Short mmCIF file of N, CA and C in Angstrom, two decimals:
data_model
loop_
_atom_site.label_atom_id
_atom_site.label_comp_id
_atom_site.label_asym_id
_atom_site.label_seq_id
_atom_site.Cartn_x
_atom_site.Cartn_y
_atom_site.Cartn_z
N UNK A 1 0.85 -1.18 0.00
CA UNK A 1 0.00 0.00 0.00
C UNK A 1 0.90 1.24 0.00
N UNK A 2 0.63 2.20 -0.87
CA UNK A 2 1.47 3.39 -0.92
C UNK A 2 1.33 4.23 0.35
N UNK A 3 2.43 4.87 0.69
CA UNK A 3 2.43 5.73 1.87
C UNK A 3 1.97 7.13 1.47
N UNK A 4 1.06 7.67 2.27
CA UNK A 4 0.64 9.04 2.06
C UNK A 4 0.27 9.64 3.40
N UNK A 5 -0.10 10.89 3.42
CA UNK A 5 -0.38 11.59 4.67
C UNK A 5 -1.60 11.02 5.39
N UNK A 6 -2.46 10.30 4.69
CA UNK A 6 -3.65 9.74 5.33
C UNK A 6 -3.35 8.41 6.03
N UNK A 7 -2.27 7.72 5.60
CA UNK A 7 -1.99 6.39 6.15
C UNK A 7 -0.72 6.33 6.98
N UNK A 8 0.23 7.25 6.72
CA UNK A 8 1.52 7.20 7.39
C UNK A 8 1.95 8.60 7.80
N UNK A 9 2.72 8.64 8.88
CA UNK A 9 3.34 9.90 9.30
C UNK A 9 4.42 10.23 8.28
N UNK A 10 4.38 11.42 7.73
CA UNK A 10 5.35 11.79 6.71
C UNK A 10 6.74 12.01 7.27
N UNK A 11 6.84 12.29 8.56
CA UNK A 11 8.14 12.55 9.17
C UNK A 11 8.83 11.25 9.55
N UNK A 12 8.18 10.45 10.37
CA UNK A 12 8.83 9.24 10.89
C UNK A 12 8.45 7.99 10.12
N UNK A 13 7.56 8.08 9.16
CA UNK A 13 7.15 6.99 8.27
C UNK A 13 6.43 5.84 8.98
N UNK A 14 5.95 6.05 10.20
CA UNK A 14 5.21 4.99 10.88
C UNK A 14 3.76 5.03 10.42
N UNK A 15 3.19 3.85 10.31
CA UNK A 15 1.81 3.74 9.84
C UNK A 15 0.86 4.12 10.98
N UNK A 16 -0.19 4.82 10.63
CA UNK A 16 -1.21 5.15 11.62
C UNK A 16 -2.05 3.91 11.91
N UNK A 17 -2.43 3.76 13.16
CA UNK A 17 -3.38 2.71 13.53
C UNK A 17 -4.76 3.36 13.51
N UNK A 18 -5.64 2.81 12.69
CA UNK A 18 -6.95 3.42 12.50
C UNK A 18 -7.99 2.72 13.37
N UNK A 19 -8.84 3.52 13.98
CA UNK A 19 -9.92 3.01 14.81
C UNK A 19 -11.22 3.25 14.05
N UNK A 20 -11.99 2.20 13.86
CA UNK A 20 -13.26 2.31 13.15
C UNK A 20 -14.29 2.97 14.06
N UNK A 21 -15.03 3.93 13.53
CA UNK A 21 -15.98 4.69 14.34
C UNK A 21 -17.43 4.26 14.13
N UNK A 22 -17.73 3.63 13.01
CA UNK A 22 -19.12 3.31 12.71
C UNK A 22 -19.29 1.84 12.42
N UNK A 23 -20.49 1.49 12.04
CA UNK A 23 -20.80 0.12 11.67
C UNK A 23 -20.20 -0.14 10.28
N UNK A 24 -19.51 -1.26 10.15
CA UNK A 24 -18.79 -1.53 8.90
C UNK A 24 -19.74 -1.68 7.72
N UNK A 25 -20.89 -2.24 7.92
CA UNK A 25 -21.84 -2.43 6.82
C UNK A 25 -22.35 -1.07 6.30
N UNK A 26 -22.62 -0.13 7.23
CA UNK A 26 -23.02 1.22 6.80
C UNK A 26 -21.90 1.89 6.02
N UNK A 27 -20.69 1.69 6.50
CA UNK A 27 -19.51 2.26 5.85
C UNK A 27 -19.39 1.73 4.42
N UNK A 28 -19.50 0.42 4.26
CA UNK A 28 -19.37 -0.18 2.93
C UNK A 28 -20.51 0.24 2.02
N UNK A 29 -21.71 0.35 2.57
CA UNK A 29 -22.85 0.80 1.76
C UNK A 29 -22.66 2.23 1.28
N UNK A 30 -22.19 3.11 2.16
CA UNK A 30 -21.96 4.50 1.76
C UNK A 30 -20.84 4.60 0.72
N UNK A 31 -19.78 3.80 0.91
CA UNK A 31 -18.68 3.81 -0.06
C UNK A 31 -19.19 3.34 -1.42
N UNK A 32 -19.95 2.24 -1.44
CA UNK A 32 -20.50 1.74 -2.71
C UNK A 32 -21.41 2.78 -3.36
N UNK A 33 -22.22 3.45 -2.55
CA UNK A 33 -23.14 4.46 -3.07
C UNK A 33 -22.35 5.62 -3.69
N UNK A 34 -21.33 6.10 -2.99
CA UNK A 34 -20.53 7.21 -3.51
C UNK A 34 -19.75 6.79 -4.76
N UNK A 35 -19.23 5.56 -4.78
CA UNK A 35 -18.51 5.09 -5.96
C UNK A 35 -19.46 4.95 -7.15
N UNK A 36 -20.67 4.49 -6.91
CA UNK A 36 -21.66 4.37 -7.98
C UNK A 36 -22.06 5.76 -8.50
N UNK A 37 -22.25 6.72 -7.59
CA UNK A 37 -22.58 8.07 -8.03
C UNK A 37 -21.42 8.67 -8.82
N UNK A 38 -20.20 8.39 -8.40
CA UNK A 38 -19.02 8.88 -9.12
C UNK A 38 -18.99 8.29 -10.52
N UNK A 39 -19.21 6.99 -10.65
CA UNK A 39 -19.21 6.33 -11.95
C UNK A 39 -20.32 6.88 -12.83
N UNK A 40 -21.51 7.04 -12.27
CA UNK A 40 -22.64 7.55 -13.06
C UNK A 40 -22.41 8.98 -13.51
N UNK A 41 -21.81 9.80 -12.64
CA UNK A 41 -21.52 11.19 -13.01
C UNK A 41 -20.52 11.25 -14.17
N UNK A 42 -19.46 10.45 -14.08
CA UNK A 42 -18.46 10.44 -15.16
C UNK A 42 -19.08 9.92 -16.45
N UNK A 43 -19.86 8.83 -16.36
CA UNK A 43 -20.51 8.29 -17.56
C UNK A 43 -21.50 9.29 -18.15
N UNK A 44 -22.21 10.02 -17.30
CA UNK A 44 -23.15 11.03 -17.78
C UNK A 44 -22.43 12.15 -18.53
N UNK A 45 -21.32 12.62 -17.97
CA UNK A 45 -20.55 13.68 -18.63
C UNK A 45 -20.02 13.19 -19.97
N UNK A 46 -19.46 11.97 -19.99
CA UNK A 46 -18.93 11.43 -21.24
C UNK A 46 -20.06 11.19 -22.25
N UNK A 47 -21.20 10.69 -21.78
CA UNK A 47 -22.33 10.44 -22.67
C UNK A 47 -22.86 11.74 -23.28
N UNK A 48 -23.04 12.75 -22.45
CA UNK A 48 -23.54 14.03 -22.96
C UNK A 48 -22.52 14.65 -23.93
N UNK A 49 -21.24 14.60 -23.55
CA UNK A 49 -20.21 15.13 -24.44
C UNK A 49 -20.16 14.39 -25.76
N UNK A 50 -20.26 13.06 -25.71
CA UNK A 50 -20.26 12.27 -26.94
C UNK A 50 -21.50 12.56 -27.78
N UNK A 51 -22.63 12.77 -27.10
CA UNK A 51 -23.85 13.11 -27.84
C UNK A 51 -23.72 14.44 -28.56
N UNK A 52 -23.12 15.41 -27.91
CA UNK A 52 -22.93 16.72 -28.56
C UNK A 52 -21.97 16.58 -29.74
N UNK A 53 -20.90 15.79 -29.56
CA UNK A 53 -19.97 15.56 -30.67
C UNK A 53 -20.68 14.85 -31.82
N UNK A 54 -21.54 13.88 -31.51
CA UNK A 54 -22.29 13.18 -32.55
C UNK A 54 -23.23 14.15 -33.27
N UNK A 55 -23.88 15.03 -32.50
CA UNK A 55 -24.77 16.02 -33.13
C UNK A 55 -23.99 16.95 -34.05
N UNK A 56 -22.77 17.30 -33.66
CA UNK A 56 -21.94 18.13 -34.53
C UNK A 56 -21.65 17.39 -35.82
N UNK A 57 -21.31 16.10 -35.70
CA UNK A 57 -21.04 15.30 -36.89
C UNK A 57 -22.27 15.17 -37.79
N UNK A 58 -23.44 14.96 -37.20
CA UNK A 58 -24.66 14.79 -37.98
C UNK A 58 -25.13 16.11 -38.59
N UNK A 59 -24.69 17.22 -38.06
CA UNK A 59 -25.14 18.52 -38.54
C UNK A 59 -24.32 19.06 -39.69
N UNK A 60 -23.54 18.20 -40.35
CA UNK A 60 -22.75 18.66 -41.49
C UNK A 60 -23.70 19.18 -42.57
N UNK A 61 -23.52 20.42 -43.00
CA UNK A 61 -24.44 20.98 -43.99
C UNK A 61 -24.41 20.21 -45.31
N UNK A 62 -25.54 20.19 -46.00
CA UNK A 62 -25.64 19.53 -47.31
C UNK A 62 -24.77 20.25 -48.34
N UNK A 63 -24.38 21.49 -48.05
CA UNK A 63 -23.54 22.25 -48.96
C UNK A 63 -22.23 21.51 -49.24
N UNK A 64 -21.70 20.83 -48.22
CA UNK A 64 -20.43 20.14 -48.40
C UNK A 64 -20.58 18.86 -49.22
N UNK A 65 -21.81 18.44 -49.50
CA UNK A 65 -22.04 17.26 -50.31
C UNK A 65 -22.39 17.64 -51.76
N UNK A 66 -22.25 18.88 -52.10
CA UNK A 66 -22.57 19.39 -53.44
C UNK A 66 -21.35 19.23 -54.33
N UNK A 67 -21.53 18.76 -55.57
CA UNK A 67 -20.40 18.52 -56.46
C UNK A 67 -20.52 19.40 -57.70
N UNK A 68 -19.35 19.75 -58.26
CA UNK A 68 -19.35 20.60 -59.45
C UNK A 68 -20.01 19.90 -60.63
N UNK A 69 -19.82 18.59 -60.75
CA UNK A 69 -20.36 17.89 -61.92
C UNK A 69 -21.87 17.75 -61.87
N UNK A 70 -22.47 18.11 -60.76
CA UNK A 70 -23.92 18.04 -60.65
C UNK A 70 -24.61 19.27 -61.20
N UNK A 71 -23.86 20.24 -61.70
CA UNK A 71 -24.47 21.48 -62.18
C UNK A 71 -24.71 21.48 -63.68
N UNK A 72 -24.32 20.41 -64.39
CA UNK A 72 -24.55 20.27 -65.84
C UNK A 72 -23.99 21.45 -66.63
N UNK A 73 -22.83 21.92 -66.28
CA UNK A 73 -22.19 22.97 -67.06
C UNK A 73 -22.74 24.36 -66.82
N UNK A 74 -23.61 24.55 -65.83
CA UNK A 74 -24.20 25.87 -65.58
C UNK A 74 -23.14 26.88 -65.17
N UNK A 75 -22.18 26.45 -64.34
CA UNK A 75 -21.11 27.37 -63.95
C UNK A 75 -20.25 27.76 -65.15
N UNK A 76 -19.95 26.83 -65.99
CA UNK A 76 -19.13 27.10 -67.18
C UNK A 76 -19.83 28.09 -68.09
N UNK A 77 -21.12 27.91 -68.28
CA UNK A 77 -21.89 28.85 -69.10
C UNK A 77 -22.00 30.21 -68.43
N UNK A 78 -22.09 30.23 -67.10
CA UNK A 78 -22.23 31.49 -66.36
C UNK A 78 -20.97 32.34 -66.49
N UNK A 79 -19.79 31.69 -66.44
CA UNK A 79 -18.53 32.42 -66.55
C UNK A 79 -18.39 33.01 -67.95
N UNK A 80 -18.80 32.29 -68.96
CA UNK A 80 -18.79 32.82 -70.32
C UNK A 80 -17.44 32.74 -71.01
N UNK A 81 -16.54 31.90 -70.54
CA UNK A 81 -15.25 31.73 -71.20
C UNK A 81 -15.31 30.48 -72.09
N UNK A 82 -15.90 30.65 -73.26
CA UNK A 82 -16.07 29.50 -74.15
C UNK A 82 -14.75 29.03 -74.74
N UNK A 83 -13.75 29.91 -74.81
CA UNK A 83 -12.48 29.53 -75.42
C UNK A 83 -11.57 28.78 -74.45
N UNK A 84 -11.83 28.85 -73.13
CA UNK A 84 -11.01 28.14 -72.13
C UNK A 84 -11.54 26.73 -71.94
N UNK A 85 -10.63 25.79 -71.67
CA UNK A 85 -11.11 24.44 -71.36
C UNK A 85 -11.95 24.45 -70.08
N UNK A 86 -12.93 23.57 -70.04
CA UNK A 86 -13.87 23.54 -68.91
C UNK A 86 -13.16 23.22 -67.60
N UNK A 87 -12.18 22.28 -67.64
CA UNK A 87 -11.49 21.93 -66.39
C UNK A 87 -10.70 23.10 -65.84
N UNK A 88 -10.17 23.98 -66.71
CA UNK A 88 -9.41 25.13 -66.25
C UNK A 88 -10.32 26.15 -65.58
N UNK A 89 -11.50 26.37 -66.12
CA UNK A 89 -12.47 27.28 -65.51
C UNK A 89 -12.88 26.75 -64.14
N UNK A 90 -13.16 25.45 -64.05
CA UNK A 90 -13.54 24.87 -62.76
C UNK A 90 -12.39 24.95 -61.76
N UNK A 91 -11.17 24.72 -62.25
CA UNK A 91 -10.02 24.79 -61.35
C UNK A 91 -9.85 26.20 -60.79
N UNK A 92 -9.95 27.20 -61.65
CA UNK A 92 -9.80 28.59 -61.20
C UNK A 92 -10.92 28.98 -60.24
N UNK A 93 -12.13 28.48 -60.50
CA UNK A 93 -13.25 28.83 -59.62
C UNK A 93 -13.20 28.07 -58.29
N UNK A 94 -12.68 26.85 -58.32
CA UNK A 94 -12.68 26.05 -57.09
C UNK A 94 -11.49 26.33 -56.19
N UNK A 95 -10.42 26.88 -56.71
CA UNK A 95 -9.23 27.13 -55.88
C UNK A 95 -9.54 28.04 -54.70
N UNK A 96 -10.18 29.21 -54.88
CA UNK A 96 -10.49 30.02 -53.69
C UNK A 96 -11.51 29.34 -52.77
N UNK A 97 -12.45 28.61 -53.36
CA UNK A 97 -13.44 27.92 -52.53
C UNK A 97 -12.76 26.86 -51.67
N UNK A 98 -11.86 26.09 -52.28
CA UNK A 98 -11.13 25.06 -51.52
C UNK A 98 -10.25 25.72 -50.46
N UNK A 99 -9.62 26.83 -50.79
CA UNK A 99 -8.79 27.54 -49.82
C UNK A 99 -9.62 27.99 -48.62
N UNK A 100 -10.78 28.57 -48.89
CA UNK A 100 -11.67 29.01 -47.81
C UNK A 100 -12.17 27.81 -47.00
N UNK A 101 -12.52 26.72 -47.69
CA UNK A 101 -12.97 25.52 -46.98
C UNK A 101 -11.87 24.95 -46.09
N UNK A 102 -10.62 25.00 -46.56
CA UNK A 102 -9.52 24.52 -45.72
C UNK A 102 -9.36 25.38 -44.47
N UNK A 103 -9.49 26.67 -44.62
CA UNK A 103 -9.40 27.56 -43.45
C UNK A 103 -10.53 27.26 -42.48
N UNK A 104 -11.75 27.16 -43.01
CA UNK A 104 -12.90 26.84 -42.16
C UNK A 104 -12.73 25.47 -41.53
N UNK A 105 -12.22 24.51 -42.30
CA UNK A 105 -12.00 23.16 -41.79
C UNK A 105 -11.01 23.16 -40.63
N UNK A 106 -9.92 23.89 -40.78
CA UNK A 106 -8.94 23.97 -39.69
C UNK A 106 -9.55 24.61 -38.44
N UNK A 107 -10.38 25.61 -38.64
CA UNK A 107 -11.04 26.25 -37.49
C UNK A 107 -11.98 25.26 -36.82
N UNK A 108 -12.79 24.55 -37.62
CA UNK A 108 -13.72 23.59 -37.03
C UNK A 108 -13.00 22.41 -36.39
N UNK A 109 -11.92 21.95 -37.00
CA UNK A 109 -11.15 20.86 -36.38
C UNK A 109 -10.56 21.34 -35.06
N UNK A 110 -10.07 22.56 -35.02
CA UNK A 110 -9.56 23.11 -33.77
C UNK A 110 -10.64 23.19 -32.70
N UNK A 111 -11.82 23.67 -33.08
CA UNK A 111 -12.93 23.73 -32.13
C UNK A 111 -13.37 22.34 -31.71
N UNK A 112 -13.37 21.41 -32.66
CA UNK A 112 -13.75 20.03 -32.38
C UNK A 112 -12.79 19.40 -31.37
N UNK A 113 -11.50 19.59 -31.58
CA UNK A 113 -10.50 19.05 -30.65
C UNK A 113 -10.58 19.77 -29.31
N UNK A 114 -10.85 21.05 -29.34
CA UNK A 114 -11.02 21.79 -28.10
C UNK A 114 -12.22 21.25 -27.32
N UNK A 115 -13.29 20.91 -28.03
CA UNK A 115 -14.46 20.35 -27.36
C UNK A 115 -14.14 18.99 -26.74
N UNK A 116 -13.34 18.17 -27.44
CA UNK A 116 -12.90 16.90 -26.86
C UNK A 116 -12.12 17.15 -25.57
N UNK A 117 -11.25 18.14 -25.58
CA UNK A 117 -10.47 18.46 -24.38
C UNK A 117 -11.37 18.94 -23.25
N UNK A 118 -12.37 19.74 -23.59
CA UNK A 118 -13.30 20.24 -22.56
C UNK A 118 -14.09 19.09 -21.95
N UNK A 119 -14.57 18.17 -22.81
CA UNK A 119 -15.31 17.01 -22.29
C UNK A 119 -14.41 16.18 -21.38
N UNK A 120 -13.16 15.98 -21.78
CA UNK A 120 -12.22 15.24 -20.94
C UNK A 120 -11.95 15.93 -19.62
N UNK A 121 -11.80 17.26 -19.66
CA UNK A 121 -11.54 18.00 -18.43
C UNK A 121 -12.74 17.97 -17.49
N UNK A 122 -13.93 18.12 -18.05
CA UNK A 122 -15.13 18.07 -17.20
C UNK A 122 -15.31 16.67 -16.63
N UNK A 123 -15.03 15.64 -17.44
CA UNK A 123 -15.10 14.27 -16.93
C UNK A 123 -14.10 14.02 -15.83
N UNK A 124 -12.90 14.55 -15.99
CA UNK A 124 -11.88 14.42 -14.95
C UNK A 124 -12.29 15.16 -13.68
N UNK A 125 -12.85 16.35 -13.85
CA UNK A 125 -13.31 17.11 -12.68
C UNK A 125 -14.44 16.38 -11.96
N UNK A 126 -15.34 15.78 -12.73
CA UNK A 126 -16.42 15.01 -12.12
C UNK A 126 -15.86 13.81 -11.37
N UNK A 127 -14.84 13.19 -11.94
CA UNK A 127 -14.21 12.05 -11.27
C UNK A 127 -13.53 12.49 -9.98
N UNK A 128 -12.89 13.65 -9.99
CA UNK A 128 -12.23 14.16 -8.78
C UNK A 128 -13.26 14.49 -7.70
N UNK A 129 -14.38 15.06 -8.10
CA UNK A 129 -15.44 15.37 -7.13
C UNK A 129 -15.94 14.08 -6.49
N UNK A 130 -16.17 13.07 -7.33
CA UNK A 130 -16.62 11.79 -6.80
C UNK A 130 -15.58 11.15 -5.90
N UNK A 131 -14.31 11.27 -6.28
CA UNK A 131 -13.24 10.71 -5.46
C UNK A 131 -13.18 11.41 -4.10
N UNK A 132 -13.36 12.72 -4.10
CA UNK A 132 -13.34 13.47 -2.85
C UNK A 132 -14.50 13.05 -1.94
N UNK A 133 -15.68 12.81 -2.55
CA UNK A 133 -16.83 12.38 -1.75
C UNK A 133 -16.59 11.00 -1.15
N UNK A 134 -15.99 10.10 -1.93
CA UNK A 134 -15.67 8.76 -1.41
C UNK A 134 -14.68 8.88 -0.27
N UNK A 135 -13.66 9.72 -0.45
CA UNK A 135 -12.64 9.88 0.59
C UNK A 135 -13.24 10.51 1.85
N UNK A 136 -14.21 11.40 1.70
CA UNK A 136 -14.88 12.00 2.85
C UNK A 136 -15.61 10.94 3.67
N UNK A 137 -16.27 10.03 2.98
CA UNK A 137 -16.96 8.94 3.69
C UNK A 137 -15.94 8.05 4.39
N UNK A 138 -14.83 7.76 3.73
CA UNK A 138 -13.81 6.91 4.34
C UNK A 138 -13.25 7.55 5.61
N UNK A 139 -12.94 8.83 5.54
CA UNK A 139 -12.35 9.49 6.71
C UNK A 139 -13.37 9.71 7.82
N UNK A 140 -14.66 9.75 7.49
CA UNK A 140 -15.66 9.92 8.55
C UNK A 140 -15.84 8.63 9.35
N UNK A 141 -15.41 7.50 8.82
CA UNK A 141 -15.56 6.24 9.53
C UNK A 141 -14.25 5.77 10.16
N UNK A 142 -13.19 6.53 10.03
CA UNK A 142 -11.90 6.12 10.59
C UNK A 142 -11.30 7.27 11.38
N UNK A 143 -10.60 6.90 12.44
CA UNK A 143 -9.93 7.89 13.27
C UNK A 143 -8.55 7.33 13.61
N UNK A 144 -7.54 8.18 13.62
CA UNK A 144 -6.17 7.74 13.90
C UNK A 144 -6.00 7.58 15.40
N UNK A 145 -5.51 6.39 15.81
CA UNK A 145 -5.29 6.13 17.24
C UNK A 145 -3.94 6.65 17.71
N UNK A 146 -2.91 6.41 16.92
CA UNK A 146 -1.55 6.72 17.37
C UNK A 146 -1.02 8.02 16.78
N UNK A 147 -1.85 9.02 16.64
CA UNK A 147 -1.41 10.31 16.13
C UNK A 147 -0.58 11.01 17.19
N UNK A 148 0.64 11.36 16.83
CA UNK A 148 1.55 11.99 17.79
C UNK A 148 1.46 13.50 17.67
N UNK A 149 1.68 14.20 18.76
CA UNK A 149 1.70 15.67 18.69
C UNK A 149 2.82 16.14 17.77
N UNK A 150 2.64 17.29 17.18
CA UNK A 150 3.61 17.81 16.23
C UNK A 150 4.97 18.03 16.86
N UNK A 151 5.03 18.49 18.10
CA UNK A 151 6.31 18.75 18.77
C UNK A 151 7.09 17.45 18.91
N UNK A 152 6.42 16.37 19.24
CA UNK A 152 7.09 15.09 19.40
C UNK A 152 7.63 14.61 18.04
N UNK A 153 6.89 14.83 16.98
CA UNK A 153 7.34 14.45 15.65
C UNK A 153 8.57 15.26 15.25
N UNK A 154 8.56 16.54 15.57
CA UNK A 154 9.69 17.40 15.22
C UNK A 154 10.94 16.98 15.97
N UNK A 155 10.80 16.64 17.24
CA UNK A 155 11.96 16.19 18.02
C UNK A 155 12.52 14.90 17.41
N UNK A 156 11.65 13.99 17.04
CA UNK A 156 12.09 12.73 16.43
C UNK A 156 12.80 13.02 15.10
N UNK A 157 12.24 13.92 14.29
CA UNK A 157 12.83 14.26 13.01
C UNK A 157 14.21 14.89 13.20
N UNK A 158 14.33 15.82 14.15
CA UNK A 158 15.62 16.47 14.42
C UNK A 158 16.63 15.45 14.91
N UNK A 159 16.20 14.56 15.79
CA UNK A 159 17.09 13.53 16.32
C UNK A 159 17.58 12.62 15.19
N UNK A 160 16.68 12.21 14.31
CA UNK A 160 17.07 11.33 13.20
C UNK A 160 17.98 12.05 12.22
N UNK A 161 17.77 13.34 12.02
CA UNK A 161 18.62 14.11 11.12
C UNK A 161 20.02 14.24 11.69
N UNK A 162 20.12 14.51 12.98
CA UNK A 162 21.43 14.64 13.62
C UNK A 162 22.15 13.30 13.58
N UNK A 163 21.45 12.23 13.86
CA UNK A 163 22.07 10.89 13.86
C UNK A 163 22.54 10.50 12.47
N UNK A 164 21.86 10.92 11.47
CA UNK A 164 22.23 10.55 10.10
C UNK A 164 23.54 11.22 9.69
N UNK A 165 23.81 12.43 10.17
CA UNK A 165 25.00 13.16 9.77
C UNK A 165 26.21 12.87 10.65
N UNK A 166 26.06 12.05 11.64
CA UNK A 166 27.21 11.74 12.51
C UNK A 166 27.92 10.50 12.06
#
């Protein structure tokens, strides 16, 4: 088990002896309840975020599914350059459109990736909130028996530091 401030004294590294304060079954039920709420909250955030991303994908305008060859030469006739080859007219007309679409595409991809990051951050925050609630329940059912006063810990730390350098 990893050592941390909740389980071990950070100065002398001795493990705390924990005294249970409540009924163990109530403790386990509350822990399970908080863990389930934590899981449901994270799943809800991810589900809602995924739904919004799906809606963005489904909302692609029909304009982007429009093709030049579906116009039956109307653009070529509109330009009025009968002496130029048709592919050259289409190339000249589509170059600025493609350039603008690339700029818009990069902006939307950036926003799309930003939205993924926001969903991940909110999911992580929801997980941290749930973790804190679980830890609150754990600490409400446990009390440290062998907690030493700070002065005694400092004396022990100073003594060990002096002994180490001799």
